[in-house]
């Protein structure tokens, strides 16, 4: 048998994914390094970077010269590979240092070097690796990495507010406890001999007998007591807050529900409670229970905030506090509740389970649901939806609800997954994360091929749907994270080896749906590898074939390029069924792109229209500009003429300023000034001092009449108290506590004229030792103003 | 009410106090009594300076005015007649962290407590001393006090007092190491407030004589100068009690007096026909006994025992 015959036992792989693995781009997106950001005002946040990016940056900043840095740079992929293979043997992230050191050694061993360069290389590598020695997590594309990533992203959200609440609670408890302490010391128990002894220290030594002192202390000593309800409220509040402060609550706590044993490898060290009934109904109960407990805490917390500010008003707050539930919490408060996370395989969601999921989403409870989807090749019978051809078609109906934060991501893009989860945690809506994971037991290389295939072939694209993003799809929907998202398929430069049959050294290949399906060679029926003897003119690369379908009657046969381990290329024909799936996928991807704002039909039309319009507008504008310029010139000419005339007039007519004092001297205004309130009189005086003056023409001109009217208004003397002079003697406030009240400085003012009579004003003025009450004139309709009262009032006005 | 424009908390004390936080019992002074505006002024200062109630203590002797601590919701010590000063000095000796206000009457301070008065002034420990001078023993219902004017009658001198009164300002100014002497009147709240605030900020013992009306027994004493501000002499100086123009305007008689000038202050203090108000004298660098008396206040028990034992060792034979 011909060794390269289709029936050959040598395994063929789609060329694009097999050869791409050999290039450096393989490590572009994974693994990532997550570590804590520099804390700003104690706020906790995380930062994720790809290791490759981190290393490249570090290499640039190294002081060591070429060629050693160049050698490492060229072999960066290899270094990452060493690191990852080492990491997969060491699940324990804690010993990252050892992992890194071993990986460094392994890497150096494989490089050919003499003793001289070895030292240098050693230095470069060590320096690079020290970049990941800081506390942090390395996250790659293994199943277990999903667990790590979820915990980091989800927990970080709680950590970010935990410190704040611990601090605040401590402060509040401190404040309230000192209030209670004062209250206690004023209570009968506070006068018990024991308490007294406690607060005085060694009384005996200074000759005071606690018993006697207790008997002789008056029961009521000064301060106003708290009401019983307030006391009870304070005690309860403090108890609740204290309970949390002294609990062993850990900021990293989260409540994790995982449905199946098969998912245990994702969260290996979790103590996921066994799920008896359905996981989603379980999650709902769990959330209700947890949220209930925390709402109780936040009742206390908010009460304490109000109490400390002296702002708790039972009429207002009793009901509001009692009616609090999880939906009334602020975002910050909400973040403190340990998140409830449900982990399930997307394939098990059907029938009853789907009903429960819908119920949970209907209830709007902000539970985090993580659905894993194993990337293991394309099955033409899979359900096709706009949002993907896998995941049991779940994304579409969930997004259609409009109230759920949805991310679809893949372990091929840990950074996308991480940022997506972080955003999801920040939303107070239910969150669903659909994540492509490798099949259990897949090798690192296989896992990568499948994950990249599922993503690149647009079978399960990445996206984030944030219902609170805005009022348009563009604002809510984000397609970032997909390789070359502007294109139909991602296209890669592939280096062809010598024995390949292509003439050129390099070629570019697209990662299409059949390429993904071909990962299942030789099992899949949809792709047939043909020997080179059967190649013909009628066979076209898939992408070209799809184009031909639009135009040609006889489009020929589509093929993709496959390669075996020896580097031999073959064409593989694609079945009709797969071509149909492929066409369907293309259509869906186009729609999806449009949702994500790429190649949007309306936008394209609009931009064409806009181009035409701008062209027309430009002509218009030129004309208007010319006209405007002409007008402007004319205006400037006229204005300068007017200004000259004004100046001439100003020189001819003298314009001496005239002050209020001058006006007063004129006689007619003097009474008015005297009748002003002291404050107004002072401001009038100030005006005078400051030299502010009215110019002659303003008073002598037409305004004169108006000015006079304004001042006459002041004459109708309103009663007032010169509060600054009030001596807090209680005379007026005792006479009529509604008419007279104290201000913030405990000095009297007239609070409500309606509440008293003119006679009362005069009586108060007579009693006022500070003589600061001025009763003014009776208000129209006041029946108490007799002649004698008016005469008395006059003394005080 | 809280001023909403201010931040809710001011670190390190996260609390905010309103006037009510300093209000204790409802005062039982006669209505119109001059003690009332002083109480309000002190409460306002506490509020405006956000003094911690638990770090504030009002010390008094016995008298109407000495009921002051009950009306403040701070710590207080209503002591023995004439003994406000020793108590206050005792507190200050070991507690540099407290704000101390002393309320004492003309009887309390200038009669039975005169000895303590003189030494407290000389010790110059940081505190605000308010001498409520109503020219009478008010609480015991109308007996001649050292400041009662000659010929003024009381129950103890129904025919009028025989000898001329003591001048508390002149006395205080002549005591060695005096550091702050001011005079104000209860019926001018802005001046009263400004004077007490300056006293509160003074680093030493600030002695403020407050001309205080007692409408019940000595209504006539200050009535003329309340009616006619020209009977008061406003001492003005950039270093003096800051009064704004609105307030200053009502005083026809004003004099420029530099509070650093002790001799001039003494001259002003003995003027008979007019009451000078404002700051007579201030010397911020006078020696302070509390700087010495608090020595070792931060020692713990074992250190103290050690120190005592060390002393006792001197007597070993
Ligand atoms: C040792 C002692 N002696 C006498 C008295 C009686 N006593 C009580 S108050 C007072 C005088 C208070 O006058 P003053 O200090 O001017 O206070 P005012 O009431 O005027 O504010 C006297 C003599 C006393 N309580 N204790
Ligand atoms: S009567 Fe005069 S001094 Fe007394 S409280 Fe009223 S306004 Fe103030
Ligand atoms: S007796 Fe005089 S000093 Fe005492 S409370 Fe009455 S008015 Fe005030
Ligand atoms: Mg007195």
Short mmCIF file of C-alpha atoms in Angstrom, two decimals, chain B residues 42-247:
data_model
loop_
_atom_site.label_atom_id
_atom_site.label_comp_id
_atom_site.label_asym_id
_atom_site.label_seq_id
_atom_site.Cartn_x
_atom_site.Cartn_y
_atom_site.Cartn_z
CA UNK B 42 -19.30 77.71 75.67
CA UNK B 43 -21.52 75.15 73.96
CA UNK B 44 -21.00 76.93 70.65
CA UNK B 45 -17.25 76.89 71.13
CA UNK B 46 -17.34 73.18 71.90
CA UNK B 47 -19.38 72.57 68.80
CA UNK B 48 -17.38 74.86 66.51
CA UNK B 49 -14.09 73.42 67.72
CA UNK B 50 -15.62 69.91 67.75
CA UNK B 51 -14.28 69.22 71.23
CA UNK B 52 -14.78 65.61 72.19
CA UNK B 53 -17.35 65.55 75.02
CA UNK B 54 -15.44 62.80 76.78
CA UNK B 55 -12.29 64.87 76.61
CA UNK B 56 -13.88 67.99 78.01
CA UNK B 57 -14.42 68.77 81.66
CA UNK B 58 -16.10 71.70 83.38
CA UNK B 59 -14.96 72.34 86.94
CA UNK B 60 -16.74 74.64 89.34
CA UNK B 61 -17.05 75.58 92.99
CA UNK B 62 -20.37 76.54 94.59
CA UNK B 63 -22.76 79.23 93.53
CA UNK B 64 -25.42 79.89 90.91
CA UNK B 65 -22.78 80.12 88.22
CA UNK B 66 -21.08 77.02 89.58
CA UNK B 67 -24.05 74.93 88.49
CA UNK B 68 -22.55 75.22 85.01
CA UNK B 69 -21.21 71.61 84.76
CA UNK B 70 -24.72 70.17 85.12
CA UNK B 71 -25.84 71.96 82.04
CA UNK B 72 -23.06 70.64 79.87
CA UNK B 73 -23.13 67.09 78.49
CA UNK B 74 -19.41 66.68 79.08
CA UNK B 75 -17.55 65.54 82.13
CA UNK B 76 -17.86 67.89 85.04
CA UNK B 77 -16.84 68.40 88.62
CA UNK B 78 -19.16 70.44 90.83
CA UNK B 79 -16.81 70.87 93.73
CA UNK B 80 -16.56 72.64 97.04
CA UNK B 81 -17.04 76.33 97.60
CA UNK B 82 -13.90 78.15 96.52
CA UNK B 83 -12.12 75.02 95.41
CA UNK B 84 -12.63 75.02 91.67
CA UNK B 85 -9.00 75.96 91.08
CA UNK B 86 -7.30 73.19 93.03
CA UNK B 87 -9.49 70.58 91.39
CA UNK B 88 -8.87 71.99 87.93
CA UNK B 89 -5.13 72.22 88.56
CA UNK B 90 -5.16 68.64 89.82
CA UNK B 91 -6.83 67.46 86.64
CA UNK B 92 -4.52 69.45 84.42
CA UNK B 93 -1.46 68.19 86.30
CA UNK B 94 -1.87 64.72 84.90
CA UNK B 95 -4.19 65.11 81.93
CA UNK B 96 -2.71 67.26 79.20
CA UNK B 97 -5.30 65.84 76.80
CA UNK B 98 -8.41 67.37 78.35
CA UNK B 99 -10.15 70.66 77.63
CA UNK B 100 -10.77 72.31 80.96
CA UNK B 101 -13.29 75.06 81.64
CA UNK B 102 -13.57 76.53 85.11
CA UNK B 103 -16.78 78.26 86.18
CA UNK B 104 -16.42 80.31 89.33
CA UNK B 105 -18.36 83.17 90.93
CA UNK B 106 -17.12 86.36 92.48
CA UNK B 107 -17.77 84.84 95.90
CA UNK B 108 -16.28 81.53 94.93
CA UNK B 109 -13.11 82.94 93.40
CA UNK B 110 -12.46 86.25 95.11
CA UNK B 111 -13.64 85.49 98.65
CA UNK B 112 -13.29 81.99 99.97
CA UNK B 113 -11.19 80.82 97.02
CA UNK B 114 -8.84 83.81 96.81
CA UNK B 115 -5.78 81.86 97.94
CA UNK B 116 -6.25 79.24 95.26
CA UNK B 117 -6.96 81.93 92.72
CA UNK B 118 -3.58 83.60 93.22
CA UNK B 119 -1.60 80.39 92.97
CA UNK B 120 -3.55 79.03 90.03
CA UNK B 121 -2.78 82.21 88.10
CA UNK B 122 0.89 81.81 88.95
CA UNK B 123 0.95 78.11 88.05
CA UNK B 124 -0.45 79.05 84.64
CA UNK B 125 -1.76 75.58 83.80
CA UNK B 126 -3.74 75.47 80.57
CA UNK B 127 -7.45 76.07 81.24
CA UNK B 128 -10.19 78.60 80.64
CA UNK B 129 -11.31 80.38 83.80
CA UNK B 130 -14.63 82.17 83.65
CA UNK B 131 -15.24 84.50 86.57
CA UNK B 132 -18.96 85.17 86.70
CA UNK B 133 -18.99 88.51 88.41
CA UNK B 134 -22.50 89.50 89.43
CA UNK B 135 -21.26 91.49 92.44
CA UNK B 136 -23.22 89.27 94.82
CA UNK B 137 -23.58 85.87 96.41
CA UNK B 138 -26.48 84.76 94.26
CA UNK B 139 -27.08 81.20 95.34
CA UNK B 140 -27.24 82.04 99.03
CA UNK B 141 -29.63 84.81 98.15
CA UNK B 142 -28.08 88.21 98.28
CA UNK B 143 -24.99 88.65 100.44
CA UNK B 144 -22.21 91.13 99.88
CA UNK B 145 -19.34 89.74 97.89
CA UNK B 146 -15.80 91.14 97.50
CA UNK B 147 -16.84 92.82 94.27
CA UNK B 148 -20.00 94.42 95.59
CA UNK B 149 -19.81 98.19 95.08
CA UNK B 150 -19.45 100.46 98.08
CA UNK B 151 -22.83 101.52 99.44
CA UNK B 152 -24.68 98.82 97.47
CA UNK B 153 -26.99 97.06 99.88
CA UNK B 154 -27.50 93.36 100.40
CA UNK B 155 -28.92 91.16 103.12
CA UNK B 156 -25.58 91.19 104.90
CA UNK B 157 -25.21 94.98 104.50
CA UNK B 158 -28.74 96.32 104.44
CA UNK B 159 -27.38 99.87 104.82
CA UNK B 160 -24.88 99.41 102.07
CA UNK B 161 -21.44 97.90 101.83
CA UNK B 162 -18.79 99.72 103.89
CA UNK B 163 -15.65 99.41 101.87
CA UNK B 164 -14.67 99.72 98.23
CA UNK B 165 -14.77 96.55 96.14
CA UNK B 166 -11.88 94.43 95.05
CA UNK B 167 -10.93 94.72 91.38
CA UNK B 168 -10.44 91.15 90.07
CA UNK B 169 -8.71 92.31 86.90
CA UNK B 170 -6.24 94.53 88.70
CA UNK B 171 -5.51 91.76 91.18
CA UNK B 172 -4.96 89.15 88.50
CA UNK B 173 -2.74 91.41 86.45
CA UNK B 174 -0.48 91.88 89.40
CA UNK B 175 0.07 88.18 90.07
CA UNK B 176 3.44 86.83 88.99
CA UNK B 177 3.51 84.78 85.77
CA UNK B 178 0.00 85.89 84.72
CA UNK B 179 -0.52 85.03 81.05
CA UNK B 180 -3.99 85.97 79.83
CA UNK B 181 -6.50 88.44 81.26
CA UNK B 182 -9.63 89.57 79.48
CA UNK B 183 -12.95 91.13 80.33
CA UNK B 184 -16.27 90.80 78.55
CA UNK B 185 -19.98 91.20 79.19
CA UNK B 186 -22.63 88.50 79.11
CA UNK B 187 -25.08 90.61 77.09
CA UNK B 188 -22.96 90.98 73.99
CA UNK B 189 -22.84 87.42 72.63
CA UNK B 190 -20.44 88.08 69.74
CA UNK B 191 -17.88 89.69 72.05
CA UNK B 192 -18.44 87.05 74.70
CA UNK B 193 -17.93 84.28 72.16
CA UNK B 194 -14.83 85.83 70.65
CA UNK B 195 -13.29 86.36 74.09
CA UNK B 196 -13.93 82.82 75.29
CA UNK B 197 -12.67 81.41 72.02
CA UNK B 198 -9.43 83.36 72.34
CA UNK B 199 -9.19 82.11 75.93
CA UNK B 200 -9.73 78.53 74.79
CA UNK B 201 -6.93 78.85 72.28
CA UNK B 202 -4.50 80.41 74.74
CA UNK B 203 -1.65 78.09 75.78
CA UNK B 204 -1.91 78.65 79.50
CA UNK B 205 -4.42 79.81 82.08
CA UNK B 206 -6.82 82.25 80.47
CA UNK B 207 -8.63 84.36 83.01
CA UNK B 208 -11.85 85.97 81.75
CA UNK B 209 -13.94 88.16 83.97
CA UNK B 210 -17.49 88.21 82.70
CA UNK B 211 -19.65 91.10 83.86
CA UNK B 212 -22.72 89.03 84.58
CA UNK B 213 -26.20 90.34 85.15
CA UNK B 214 -28.18 88.94 88.05
CA UNK B 215 -31.64 90.29 87.35
CA UNK B 216 -32.82 88.76 90.57
CA UNK B 217 -30.59 90.55 93.06
CA UNK B 218 -28.37 93.05 91.33
CA UNK B 219 -30.46 94.09 88.36
CA UNK B 220 -29.34 97.70 88.66
CA UNK B 221 -25.59 97.06 88.57
CA UNK B 222 -25.01 96.54 84.85
CA UNK B 223 -28.26 97.95 83.51
CA UNK B 224 -26.79 101.35 82.70
CA UNK B 225 -23.93 99.98 80.66
CA UNK B 226 -26.17 97.50 78.92
CA UNK B 227 -28.43 100.37 77.89
CA UNK B 228 -25.59 102.68 77.04
CA UNK B 229 -22.56 101.02 75.47
CA UNK B 230 -20.60 104.21 75.83
CA UNK B 231 -20.07 103.23 79.46
CA UNK B 232 -17.87 100.44 78.16
CA UNK B 233 -14.46 101.00 76.69
CA UNK B 234 -13.59 98.67 73.82
CA UNK B 235 -9.91 97.76 73.82
CA UNK B 236 -8.82 97.22 70.25
CA UNK B 237 -5.64 95.83 68.84
CA UNK B 238 -4.62 93.46 66.05
CA UNK B 239 -3.43 91.06 68.76
CA UNK B 240 -6.52 91.63 70.89
CA UNK B 241 -9.94 90.00 70.85
CA UNK B 242 -11.05 90.05 67.24
CA UNK B 243 -14.41 91.81 66.93
CA UNK B 244 -15.98 92.51 63.61
CA UNK B 245 -16.92 95.97 62.59
CA UNK B 246 -20.63 95.41 63.06
CA UNK B 247 -20.02 94.72 66.75
#
